[in-house]
mmCIF file of C-alpha atoms in Angstrom:
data_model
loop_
_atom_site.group_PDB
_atom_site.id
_atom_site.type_symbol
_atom_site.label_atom_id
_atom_site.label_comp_id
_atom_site.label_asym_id
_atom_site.label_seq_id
_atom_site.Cartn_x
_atom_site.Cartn_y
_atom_site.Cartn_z
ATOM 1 C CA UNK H 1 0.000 0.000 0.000
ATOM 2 C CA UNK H 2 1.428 3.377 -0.665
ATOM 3 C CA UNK H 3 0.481 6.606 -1.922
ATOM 4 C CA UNK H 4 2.006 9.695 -2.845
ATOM 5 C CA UNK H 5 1.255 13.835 -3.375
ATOM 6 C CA UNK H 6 2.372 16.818 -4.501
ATOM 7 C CA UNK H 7 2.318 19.478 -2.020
ATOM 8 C CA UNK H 8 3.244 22.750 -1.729
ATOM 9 C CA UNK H 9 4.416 24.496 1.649
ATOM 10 C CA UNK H 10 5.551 27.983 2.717
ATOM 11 C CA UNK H 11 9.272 28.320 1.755
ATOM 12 C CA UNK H 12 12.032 27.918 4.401
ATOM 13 C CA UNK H 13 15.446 28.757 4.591
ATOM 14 C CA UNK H 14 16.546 25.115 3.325
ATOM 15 C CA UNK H 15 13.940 24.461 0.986
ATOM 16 C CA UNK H 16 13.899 23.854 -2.541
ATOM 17 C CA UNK H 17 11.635 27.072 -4.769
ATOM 18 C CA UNK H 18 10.541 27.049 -8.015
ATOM 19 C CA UNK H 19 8.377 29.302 -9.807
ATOM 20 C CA UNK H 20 5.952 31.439 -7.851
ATOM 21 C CA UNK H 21 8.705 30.883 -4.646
ATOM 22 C CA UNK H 22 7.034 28.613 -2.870
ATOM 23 C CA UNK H 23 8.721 25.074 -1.566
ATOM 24 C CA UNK H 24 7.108 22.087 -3.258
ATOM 25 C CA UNK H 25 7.316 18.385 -2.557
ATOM 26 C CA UNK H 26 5.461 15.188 -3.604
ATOM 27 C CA UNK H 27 4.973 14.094 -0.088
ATOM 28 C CA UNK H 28 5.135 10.011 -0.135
ATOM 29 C CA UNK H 29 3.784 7.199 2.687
ATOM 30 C CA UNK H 30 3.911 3.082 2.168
ATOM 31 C CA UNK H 31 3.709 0.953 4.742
ATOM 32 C CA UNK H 32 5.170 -3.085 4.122
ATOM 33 C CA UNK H 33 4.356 -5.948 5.905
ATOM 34 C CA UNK H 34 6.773 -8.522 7.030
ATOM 35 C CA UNK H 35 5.738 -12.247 8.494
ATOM 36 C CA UNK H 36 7.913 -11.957 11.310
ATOM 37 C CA UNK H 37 7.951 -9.915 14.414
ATOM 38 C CA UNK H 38 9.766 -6.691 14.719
ATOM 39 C CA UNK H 39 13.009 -7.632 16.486
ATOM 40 C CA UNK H 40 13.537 -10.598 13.888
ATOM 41 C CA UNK H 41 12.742 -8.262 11.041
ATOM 42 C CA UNK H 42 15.198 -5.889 12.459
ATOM 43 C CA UNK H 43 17.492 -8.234 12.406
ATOM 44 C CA UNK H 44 17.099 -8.791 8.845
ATOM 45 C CA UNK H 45 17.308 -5.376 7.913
ATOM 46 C CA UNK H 46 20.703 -4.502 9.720
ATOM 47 C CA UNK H 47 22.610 -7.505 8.173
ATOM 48 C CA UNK H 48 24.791 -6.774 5.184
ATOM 49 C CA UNK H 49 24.122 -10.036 3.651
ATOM 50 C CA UNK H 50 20.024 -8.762 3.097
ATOM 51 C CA UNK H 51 21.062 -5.392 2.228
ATOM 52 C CA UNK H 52 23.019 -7.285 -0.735
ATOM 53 C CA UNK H 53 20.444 -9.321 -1.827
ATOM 54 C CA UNK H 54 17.523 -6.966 -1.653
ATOM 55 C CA UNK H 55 19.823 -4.741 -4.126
ATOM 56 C CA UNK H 56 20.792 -7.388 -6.378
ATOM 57 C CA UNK H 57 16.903 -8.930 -6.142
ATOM 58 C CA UNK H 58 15.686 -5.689 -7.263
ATOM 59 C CA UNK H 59 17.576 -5.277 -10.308
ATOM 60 C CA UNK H 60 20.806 -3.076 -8.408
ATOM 61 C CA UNK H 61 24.707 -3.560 -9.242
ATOM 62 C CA UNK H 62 27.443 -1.651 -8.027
ATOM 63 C CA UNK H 63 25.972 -2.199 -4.458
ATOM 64 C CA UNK H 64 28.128 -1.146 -1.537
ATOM 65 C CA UNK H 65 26.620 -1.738 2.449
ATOM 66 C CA UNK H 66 28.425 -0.891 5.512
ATOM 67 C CA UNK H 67 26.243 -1.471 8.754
ATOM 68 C CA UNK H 68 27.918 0.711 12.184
ATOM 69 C CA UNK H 69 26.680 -0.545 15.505
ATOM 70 C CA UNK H 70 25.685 2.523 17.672
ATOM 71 C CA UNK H 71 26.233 2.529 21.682
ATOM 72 C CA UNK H 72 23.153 3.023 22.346
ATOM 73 C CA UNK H 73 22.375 -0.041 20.582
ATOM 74 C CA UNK H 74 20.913 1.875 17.272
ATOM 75 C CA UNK H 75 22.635 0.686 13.998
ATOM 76 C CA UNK H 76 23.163 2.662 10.861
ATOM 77 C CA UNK H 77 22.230 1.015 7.675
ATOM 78 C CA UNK H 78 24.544 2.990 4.935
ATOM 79 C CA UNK H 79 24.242 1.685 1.144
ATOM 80 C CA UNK H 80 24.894 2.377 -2.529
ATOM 81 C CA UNK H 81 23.760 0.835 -5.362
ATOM 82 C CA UNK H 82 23.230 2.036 -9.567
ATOM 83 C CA UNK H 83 20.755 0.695 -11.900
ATOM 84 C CA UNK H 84 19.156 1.200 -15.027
ATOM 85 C CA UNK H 85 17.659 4.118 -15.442
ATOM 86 C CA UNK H 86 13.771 3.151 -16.193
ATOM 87 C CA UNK H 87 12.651 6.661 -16.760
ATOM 88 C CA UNK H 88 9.914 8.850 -18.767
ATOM 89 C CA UNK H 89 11.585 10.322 -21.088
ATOM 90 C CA UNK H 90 10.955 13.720 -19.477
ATOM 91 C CA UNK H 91 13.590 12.867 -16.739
ATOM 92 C CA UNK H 92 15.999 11.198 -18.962
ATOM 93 C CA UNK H 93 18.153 14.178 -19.497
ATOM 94 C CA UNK H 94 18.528 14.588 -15.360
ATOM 95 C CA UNK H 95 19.133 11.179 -15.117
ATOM 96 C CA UNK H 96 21.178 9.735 -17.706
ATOM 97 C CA UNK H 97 21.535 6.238 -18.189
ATOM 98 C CA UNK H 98 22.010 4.809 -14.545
ATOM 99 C CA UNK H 99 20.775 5.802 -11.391
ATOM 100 C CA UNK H 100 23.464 5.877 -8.488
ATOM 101 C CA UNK H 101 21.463 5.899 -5.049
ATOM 102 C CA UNK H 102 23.111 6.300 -1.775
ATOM 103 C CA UNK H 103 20.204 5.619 0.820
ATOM 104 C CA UNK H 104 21.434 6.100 5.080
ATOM 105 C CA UNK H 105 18.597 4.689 7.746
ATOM 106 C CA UNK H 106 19.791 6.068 11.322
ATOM 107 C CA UNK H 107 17.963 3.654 13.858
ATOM 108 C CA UNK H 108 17.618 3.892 16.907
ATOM 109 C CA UNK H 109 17.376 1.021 19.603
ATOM 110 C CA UNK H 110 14.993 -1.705 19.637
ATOM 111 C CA UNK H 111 12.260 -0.939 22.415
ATOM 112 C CA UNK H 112 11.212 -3.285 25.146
ATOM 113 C CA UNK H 113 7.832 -3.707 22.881
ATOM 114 C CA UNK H 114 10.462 -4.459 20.046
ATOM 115 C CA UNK H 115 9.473 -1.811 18.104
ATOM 116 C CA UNK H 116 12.277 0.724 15.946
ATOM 117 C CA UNK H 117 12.653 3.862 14.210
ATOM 118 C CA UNK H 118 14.587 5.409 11.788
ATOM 119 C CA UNK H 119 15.465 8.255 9.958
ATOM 120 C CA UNK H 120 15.998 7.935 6.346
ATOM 121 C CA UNK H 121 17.901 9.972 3.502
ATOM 122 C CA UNK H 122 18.576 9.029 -0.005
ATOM 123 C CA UNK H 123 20.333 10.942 -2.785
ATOM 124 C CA UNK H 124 20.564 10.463 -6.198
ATOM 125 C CA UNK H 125 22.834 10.915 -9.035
ATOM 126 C CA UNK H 126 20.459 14.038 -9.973
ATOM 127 C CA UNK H 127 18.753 16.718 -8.577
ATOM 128 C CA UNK H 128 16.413 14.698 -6.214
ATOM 129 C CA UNK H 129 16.476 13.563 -3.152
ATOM 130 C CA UNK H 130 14.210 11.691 -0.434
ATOM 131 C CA UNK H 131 14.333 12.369 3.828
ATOM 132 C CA UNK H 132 11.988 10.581 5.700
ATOM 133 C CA UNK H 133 10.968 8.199 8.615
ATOM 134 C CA UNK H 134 10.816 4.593 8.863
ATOM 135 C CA UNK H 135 8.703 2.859 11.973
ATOM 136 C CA UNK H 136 8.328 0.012 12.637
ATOM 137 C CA UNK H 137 5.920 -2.193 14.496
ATOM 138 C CA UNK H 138 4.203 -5.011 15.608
ATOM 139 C CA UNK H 139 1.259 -6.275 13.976
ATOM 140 C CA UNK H 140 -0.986 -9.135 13.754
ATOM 141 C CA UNK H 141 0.927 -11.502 11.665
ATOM 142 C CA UNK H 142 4.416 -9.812 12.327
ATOM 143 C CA UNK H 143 5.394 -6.425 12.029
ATOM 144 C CA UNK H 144 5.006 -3.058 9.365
ATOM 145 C CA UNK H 145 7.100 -0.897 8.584
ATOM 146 C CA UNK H 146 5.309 2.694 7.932
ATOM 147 C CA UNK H 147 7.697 4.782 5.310
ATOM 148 C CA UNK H 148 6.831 8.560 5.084
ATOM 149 C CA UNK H 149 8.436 11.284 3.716
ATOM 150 C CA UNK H 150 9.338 13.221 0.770
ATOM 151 C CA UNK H 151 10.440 13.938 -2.725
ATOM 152 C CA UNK H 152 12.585 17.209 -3.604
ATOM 153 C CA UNK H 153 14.001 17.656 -6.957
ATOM 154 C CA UNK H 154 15.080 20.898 -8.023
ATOM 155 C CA UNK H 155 14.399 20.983 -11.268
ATOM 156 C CA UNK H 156 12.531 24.041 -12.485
ATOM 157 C CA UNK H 157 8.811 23.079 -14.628
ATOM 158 C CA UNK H 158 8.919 19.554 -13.900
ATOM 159 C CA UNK H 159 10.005 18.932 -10.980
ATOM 160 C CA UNK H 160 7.173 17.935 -9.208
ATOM 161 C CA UNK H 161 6.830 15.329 -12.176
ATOM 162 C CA UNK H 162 10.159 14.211 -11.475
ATOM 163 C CA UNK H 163 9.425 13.587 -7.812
ATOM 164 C CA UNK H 164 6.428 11.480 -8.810
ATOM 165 C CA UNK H 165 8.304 9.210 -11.282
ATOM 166 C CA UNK H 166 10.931 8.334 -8.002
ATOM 167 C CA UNK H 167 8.338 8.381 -5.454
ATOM 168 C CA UNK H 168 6.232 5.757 -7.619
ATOM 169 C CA UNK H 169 9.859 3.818 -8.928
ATOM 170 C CA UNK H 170 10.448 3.784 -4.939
ATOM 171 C CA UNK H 171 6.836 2.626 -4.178
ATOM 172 C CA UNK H 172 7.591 -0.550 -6.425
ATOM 173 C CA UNK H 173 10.817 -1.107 -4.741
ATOM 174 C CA UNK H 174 9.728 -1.442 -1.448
ATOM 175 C CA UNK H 175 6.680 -3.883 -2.461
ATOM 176 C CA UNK H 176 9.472 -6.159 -3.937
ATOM 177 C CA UNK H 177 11.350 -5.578 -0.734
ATOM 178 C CA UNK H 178 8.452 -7.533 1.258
ATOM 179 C CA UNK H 179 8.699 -10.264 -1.272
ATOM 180 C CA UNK H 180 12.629 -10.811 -0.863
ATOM 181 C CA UNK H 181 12.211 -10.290 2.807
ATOM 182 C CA UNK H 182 9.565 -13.111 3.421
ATOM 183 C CA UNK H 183 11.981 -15.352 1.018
ATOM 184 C CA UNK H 184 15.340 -14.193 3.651
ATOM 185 C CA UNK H 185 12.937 -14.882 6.743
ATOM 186 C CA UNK H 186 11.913 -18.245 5.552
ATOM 187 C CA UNK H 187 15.321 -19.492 4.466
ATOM 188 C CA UNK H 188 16.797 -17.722 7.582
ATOM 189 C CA UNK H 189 13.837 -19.662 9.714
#
């Protein structure tokens, strides 16, 4: 499930403008579900050997992970990967032929109810970028994870068109994230 707008906000200091001067952004929520509970799936997420494979699984090369332990038992999850730039061809001439993303989720500890959160920033090899928040929780049959945040890309006419195209690219990313995850769990299990 995800969904995604365009939205435009009163400008601020560090925000991107275009046009009339106002600071726009496609704003962008999924939430995934996982068949295991939160600590497990934590687990997953923080090893370097998942971080590969959901890269490779979703069509990534190039992919670098480094994982840093944090005292107060938070992890950062640092990665880059490039891939084939599957673009309209609108955003072609921002993008090129590959995309080269460098995505860092800051966690913090694991909860006694098991439950995490993150902050999130990706960049891209063009004038977009993502910051958001990652929770996650236990539910029913395991645990969700709850991405929000949002799309900038400074590109003046388009952008906001731009910012749909990744927001939507990311939105099928993370559904075939749930799909390599339940495959890691069950071969992990």
């Amino acid at each position: 499930m995800g969904r995604f707008r365009h939205e435009v906000r009163e400008p601020t200091d560090a925000g991107w403008t275009r046009g009339n001067g106002r600071d726009v952004a496609t704003k962008f929520e999924h939430e995934q579900s996982f068949t295991a509970d939160p600590v497990t799936v934590m687990a997953m997420l923080r090893d370097p050997a998942y971080v590969q494979e959901k890269g490779e699984r979703t069509g990534s090369h190039d992919i670098t992970v480094e994982v840093s332990e944090a005292a107060d038992g938070g992890v950062v999850i640092s990665s880059t990967r490039s891939m084939p730039a599957d673009v309209p061809s609108f955003a072609a001439p921002f993008v090129g032929d590959t995309i080269t993303i460098t995505e860092v989720q800051t966690w913090g500890p694991v909860g006694a109810d098991g439950n995490a959160s993150a902050t999130v920033t990706v960049s891209f090899n063009s004038p977009i970028s993502y910051s958001g928040t990652i929770d996650l929780s236990a539910n029913d049959s395991g645990a969700t994870a709850l991405n929000a945040g949002e799309f900038k890309a400074g590109v003046p006419f388009i952008g906001g068109k731009v910012e749909r195209v990744a927001a939507d690219q990311t939105q099928r990313y993370l559904a075939k994230e749930v799909t390599v995850a339940a495959e890691w769990l069950a071969q992990q299990g």
